[in-house]
PDB file of C-alpha atoms in Angstrom:
ATOM      1  CA  MET W   1     -39.208  23.552  25.840  1.00  0.00           C
ATOM      2  CA  PRO W   2     -41.533  25.655  23.315  1.00  0.00           C
ATOM      3  CA  LEU W   3     -43.054  24.831  20.095  1.00  0.00           C
ATOM      4  CA  ASP W   4     -41.157  28.586  18.822  1.00  0.00           C
ATOM      5  CA  LEU W   5     -37.168  27.063  20.731  1.00  0.00           C
ATOM      6  CA  PHE W   6     -37.444  23.694  19.240  1.00  0.00           C
ATOM      7  CA  LEU W   7     -38.318  24.570  15.213  1.00  0.00           C
ATOM      8  CA  ASP W   8     -35.373  27.047  15.692  1.00  0.00           C
ATOM      9  CA  LEU W   9     -33.067  24.420  17.192  1.00  0.00           C
ATOM     10  CA  ASP W  10     -33.875  21.992  14.645  1.00  0.00           C
ATOM     11  CA  ASN W  11     -33.661  24.884  12.211  1.00  0.00           C
ATOM     12  CA  ARG W  12     -29.950  24.784  12.836  1.00  0.00           C
ATOM     13  CA  ASN W  13     -29.749  21.696  12.690  1.00  0.00           C
ATOM     14  CA  LEU W  14     -29.194  21.935  16.322  1.00  0.00           C
ATOM     15  CA  LEU W  15     -31.468  18.231  17.710  1.00  0.00           C
ATOM     16  CA  LYS W  16     -30.466  14.838  17.119  1.00  0.00           C
ATOM     17  CA  SER W  17     -33.132  13.018  16.372  1.00  0.00           C
ATOM     18  CA  GLU W  18     -35.519  11.466  13.421  1.00  0.00           C
ATOM     19  CA  VAL W  19     -39.218  11.466  13.376  1.00  0.00           C
ATOM     20  CA  TYR W  20     -41.305   8.992  11.553  1.00  0.00           C
ATOM     21  CA  VAL W  21     -45.135   7.650  10.822  1.00  0.00           C
ATOM     22  CA  CYS W  22     -47.444   4.945   9.990  1.00  0.00           C
ATOM     23  CA  GLY W  23     -49.106   5.373   7.307  1.00  0.00           C
ATOM     24  CA  GLU W  24     -49.863   8.834   6.887  1.00  0.00           C
ATOM     25  CA  GLY W  25     -46.532  10.168   4.640  1.00  0.00           C
ATOM     26  CA  TRP W  26     -45.017  13.193   5.595  1.00  0.00           C
ATOM     27  CA  ARG W  27     -45.672  14.912   9.948  1.00  0.00           C
ATOM     28  CA  GLN W  28     -43.044  16.152  12.294  1.00  0.00           C
ATOM     29  CA  PRO W  29     -39.022  14.971  11.854  1.00  0.00           C
ATOM     30  CA  ARG W  30     -38.282  13.597  15.863  1.00  0.00           C
ATOM     31  CA  PHE W  31     -41.663  11.800  15.987  1.00  0.00           C
ATOM     32  CA  MET W  32     -42.760   8.604  15.429  1.00  0.00           C
ATOM     33  CA  SER W  33     -46.235   7.634  15.193  1.00  0.00           C
ATOM     34  CA  TYR W  34     -48.724   5.428  14.564  1.00  0.00           C
ATOM     35  CA  ASP W  35     -53.085   5.673  14.172  1.00  0.00           C
ATOM     36  CA  SER W  36     -54.431   3.480  15.446  1.00  0.00           C
ATOM     37  CA  TRP W  37     -57.615   4.484  13.687  1.00  0.00           C
ATOM     38  CA  GLU W  38     -55.858   5.171   9.991  1.00  0.00           C
ATOM     39  CA  SER W  39     -52.814   2.340  10.165  1.00  0.00           C
ATOM     40  CA  SER W  40     -52.131  -1.142  10.423  1.00  0.00           C
ATOM     41  CA  CYS W  41     -47.783  -1.452  11.015  1.00  0.00           C
ATOM     42  CA  GLY W  42     -46.443  -4.651  12.656  1.00  0.00           C
ATOM     43  CA  TYR W  43     -47.267  -7.445  11.905  1.00  0.00           C
ATOM     44  CA  SER W  44     -50.477  -9.730  10.773  1.00  0.00           C
ATOM     45  CA  GLY W  45     -52.018  -6.270   9.497  1.00  0.00           C
ATOM     46  CA  SER W  46     -53.320  -5.863  12.385  1.00  0.00           C
ATOM     47  CA  LEU W  47     -54.242  -2.326  13.811  1.00  0.00           C
ATOM     48  CA  PHE W  48     -52.266  -0.219  16.312  1.00  0.00           C
ATOM     49  CA  ASN W  49     -54.344   0.765  19.760  1.00  0.00           C
ATOM     50  CA  ILE W  50     -52.809   3.402  20.344  1.00  0.00           C
ATOM     51  CA  ASP W  51     -55.082   3.907  23.832  1.00  0.00           C
ATOM     52  CA  ALA W  52     -54.340   0.685  24.745  1.00  0.00           C
ATOM     53  CA  ALA W  53     -50.446   1.960  24.202  1.00  0.00           C
ATOM     54  CA  VAL W  54     -51.141   5.048  26.407  1.00  0.00           C
ATOM     55  CA  ASP W  55     -53.147   4.080  28.811  1.00  0.00           C
ATOM     56  CA  TYR W  56     -50.288   1.757  29.332  1.00  0.00           C
ATOM     57  CA  LEU W  57     -47.599   4.164  30.007  1.00  0.00           C
ATOM     58  CA  ILE W  58     -49.849   6.135  32.014  1.00  0.00           C
ATOM     59  CA  SER W  59     -50.528   3.458  34.495  1.00  0.00           C
ATOM     60  CA  ASN W  60     -46.802   2.391  34.341  1.00  0.00           C
ATOM     61  CA  ALA W  61     -45.088   6.465  34.865  1.00  0.00           C
ATOM     62  CA  GLN W  62     -42.856   7.165  37.191  1.00  0.00           C
ATOM     63  CA  SER W  63     -42.723   9.631  39.632  1.00  0.00           C
ATOM     64  CA  SER W  64     -38.568  10.210  38.168  1.00  0.00           C
ATOM     65  CA  SER W  65     -37.197   8.555  34.669  1.00  0.00           C
ATOM     66  CA  VAL W  66     -35.605   4.800  35.973  1.00  0.00           C
ATOM     67  CA  GLY W  67     -33.424   5.079  33.151  1.00  0.00           C
ATOM     68  CA  SER W  68     -35.957   2.841  30.494  1.00  0.00           C
ATOM     69  CA  CYS W  69     -37.928   4.890  28.294  1.00  0.00           C
ATOM     70  CA  ALA W  70     -36.981   1.948  25.414  1.00  0.00           C
ATOM     71  CA  MET W  71     -38.361  -0.990  27.296  1.00  0.00           C
ATOM     72  CA  TYR W  72     -41.968   1.751  28.951  1.00  0.00           C
ATOM     73  CA  VAL W  73     -42.322   2.692  25.494  1.00  0.00           C
ATOM     74  CA  ARG W  74     -41.458  -0.369  23.657  1.00  0.00           C
ATOM     75  CA  GLN W  75     -43.854  -2.253  26.192  1.00  0.00           C
ATOM     76  CA  ALA W  76     -46.663   0.475  25.488  1.00  0.00           C
ATOM     77  CA  LEU W  77     -46.575  -0.311  22.101  1.00  0.00           C
ATOM     78  CA  GLU W  78     -47.224  -4.292  22.931  1.00  0.00           C
ATOM     79  CA  ALA W  79     -49.642  -3.036  24.858  1.00  0.00           C
ATOM     80  CA  GLY W  80     -51.509  -1.342  22.255  1.00  0.00           C
ATOM     81  CA  GLY W  81     -51.171  -4.559  19.783  1.00  0.00           C
ATOM     82  CA  PHE W  82     -46.892  -3.809  18.069  1.00  0.00           C
ATOM     83  CA  SER W  83     -45.087  -6.517  17.708  1.00  0.00           C
ATOM     84  CA  THR W  84     -41.994  -5.343  19.177  1.00  0.00           C
ATOM     85  CA  ASP W  85     -39.988  -8.704  17.173  1.00  0.00           C
ATOM     86  CA  GLY W  86     -36.471  -7.564  16.650  1.00  0.00           C
ATOM     87  CA  ARG W  87     -36.465  -5.236  18.320  1.00  0.00           C
ATOM     88  CA  PRO W  88     -33.344  -2.530  19.703  1.00  0.00           C
ATOM     89  CA  ALA W  89     -32.148  -2.685  23.068  1.00  0.00           C
ATOM     90  CA  SER W  90     -31.669   1.123  22.740  1.00  0.00           C
ATOM     91  CA  ALA W  91     -34.258   3.854  22.341  1.00  0.00           C
ATOM     92  CA  CYS W  92     -31.090   6.020  20.254  1.00  0.00           C
ATOM     93  CA  ASP W  93     -31.662   2.911  17.897  1.00  0.00           C
ATOM     94  CA  TYR W  94     -35.860   2.998  17.789  1.00  0.00           C
ATOM     95  CA  ASP W  95     -35.887   5.782  14.844  1.00  0.00           C
ATOM     96  CA  THR W  96     -34.549   2.890  12.304  1.00  0.00           C
ATOM     97  CA  TYR W  97     -35.935  -0.128  13.657  1.00  0.00           C
ATOM     98  CA  LEU W  98     -39.417   1.263  13.325  1.00  0.00           C
ATOM     99  CA  GLU W  99     -38.870   2.555   9.672  1.00  0.00           C
ATOM    100  CA  SER W 100     -38.490  -0.599   9.089  1.00  0.00           C
ATOM    101  CA  ARG W 101     -42.215  -1.387  10.243  1.00  0.00           C
ATOM    102  CA  GLY W 102     -44.172   1.001   8.417  1.00  0.00           C
ATOM    103  CA  PHE W 103     -43.054   4.332   9.794  1.00  0.00           C
ATOM    104  CA  HIS W 104     -41.467   7.131   7.808  1.00  0.00           C
ATOM    105  CA  LYS W 105     -40.373  10.385   7.807  1.00  0.00           C
ATOM    106  CA  VAL W 106     -42.556  13.263   8.896  1.00  0.00           C
ATOM    107  CA  SER W 107     -41.940  17.708   8.325  1.00  0.00           C
ATOM    108  CA  ASN W 108     -42.107  19.693  10.839  1.00  0.00           C
ATOM    109  CA  ASP W 109     -44.419  22.288   9.337  1.00  0.00           C
ATOM    110  CA  ASN W 110     -47.192  23.869  11.951  1.00  0.00           C
ATOM    111  CA  TYR W 111     -46.422  20.280  13.777  1.00  0.00           C
ATOM    112  CA  GLU W 112     -48.997  19.934  16.791  1.00  0.00           C
ATOM    113  CA  PRO W 113     -48.508  16.450  18.429  1.00  0.00           C
ATOM    114  CA  ARG W 114     -50.959  13.812  18.677  1.00  0.00           C
ATOM    115  CA  LYS W 115     -51.640  10.951  20.648  1.00  0.00           C
ATOM    116  CA  GLY W 116     -49.282   8.428  20.340  1.00  0.00           C
ATOM    117  CA  ASP W 117     -46.453  10.415  18.893  1.00  0.00           C
ATOM    118  CA  ILE W 118     -42.890   8.848  19.205  1.00  0.00           C
ATOM    119  CA  VAL W 119     -39.981  11.065  20.096  1.00  0.00           C
ATOM    120  CA  VAL W 120     -36.714   9.142  19.643  1.00  0.00           C
ATOM    121  CA  HIS W 121     -33.392  11.108  20.433  1.00  0.00           C
ATOM    122  CA  GLU W 122     -29.933  10.321  19.431  1.00  0.00           C
ATOM    123  CA  ALA W 123     -27.248   9.342  22.046  1.00  0.00           C
ATOM    124  CA  THR W 124     -25.714  12.422  22.822  1.00  0.00           C
ATOM    125  CA  GLU W 125     -22.617  12.987  25.809  1.00  0.00           C
ATOM    126  CA  GLY W 126     -23.792  11.712  28.598  1.00  0.00           C
ATOM    127  CA  HIS W 127     -26.782   9.603  27.566  1.00  0.00           C
ATOM    128  CA  PRO W 128     -25.082   6.722  25.147  1.00  0.00           C
ATOM    129  CA  TYR W 129     -28.451   4.927  25.014  1.00  0.00           C
ATOM    130  CA  GLY W 130     -30.296   7.849  23.438  1.00  0.00           C
ATOM    131  CA  HIS W 131     -34.751   8.434  24.261  1.00  0.00           C
ATOM    132  CA  ILE W 132     -37.731   7.760  23.804  1.00  0.00           C
ATOM    133  CA  ALA W 133     -41.308   9.077  24.243  1.00  0.00           C
ATOM    134  CA  MET W 134     -44.734   8.633  23.654  1.00  0.00           C
ATOM    135  CA  TYR W 135     -47.308  11.412  23.523  1.00  0.00           C
ATOM    136  CA  SER W 136     -50.268  10.721  25.921  1.00  0.00           C
ATOM    137  CA  GLY W 137     -52.674  13.550  24.187  1.00  0.00           C
ATOM    138  CA  THR W 138     -51.829  15.655  27.060  1.00  0.00           C
ATOM    139  CA  GLN W 139     -48.837  15.097  27.925  1.00  0.00           C
ATOM    140  CA  TRP W 140     -45.258  13.631  27.100  1.00  0.00           C
ATOM    141  CA  ILE W 141     -44.524   9.842  28.553  1.00  0.00           C
ATOM    142  CA  SER W 142     -41.199   8.032  28.872  1.00  0.00           C
ATOM    143  CA  ASP W 143     -41.092   5.571  31.970  1.00  0.00           C
ATOM    144  CA  PHE W 144     -41.796   8.829  34.161  1.00  0.00           C
ATOM    145  CA  VAL W 145     -44.457  11.949  32.960  1.00  0.00           C
ATOM    146  CA  GLN W 146     -41.761  14.278  31.419  1.00  0.00           C
ATOM    147  CA  ARG W 147     -42.316  18.194  31.443  1.00  0.00           C
ATOM    148  CA  ASP W 148     -41.926  18.262  27.541  1.00  0.00           C
ATOM    149  CA  MET W 149     -40.985  16.090  24.577  1.00  0.00           C
ATOM    150  CA  PHE W 150     -37.546  16.431  25.530  1.00  0.00           C
ATOM    151  CA  GLY W 151     -36.797  14.046  28.892  1.00  0.00           C
ATOM    152  CA  GLY W 152     -33.905  16.774  29.865  1.00  0.00           C
ATOM    153  CA  GLN W 153     -31.454  18.798  29.073  1.00  0.00           C
ATOM    154  CA  SER W 154     -29.431  16.896  27.079  1.00  0.00           C
ATOM    155  CA  TYR W 155     -31.559  16.701  24.365  1.00  0.00           C
TER     156      TYR W 155
END
């Protein structure tokens, strides 16, 4: 989906997602981001390694969705050194979970995805668990390499 269409849908409140960033303040609604060079989210003040998380996703992505986006992104977070203790089961619940772990809402003004950004989509009809994906620096990945940040027409 082109960015201008996304922003139009967002302005009309037609998207059902939340957006958070760790340690940076406002950046882009519907995205969560860890920046290994700036943030210390998670337990023990350890830095999150974005490269390790993205490498995990790239190495483990399937050719198409296997219905396990939350598990794949969680495992990527863990591969990057982030503790996921107390994590939710559903992708759509990661917005409040990550916020409680140090993420902050971000603005959609002039959004350009960055490596490590995470999108969380709320549950929709036919998709009761929502969806979650991480940006690799070139593409959005959940349990598969997506065509765009939405991962399907339901979002």
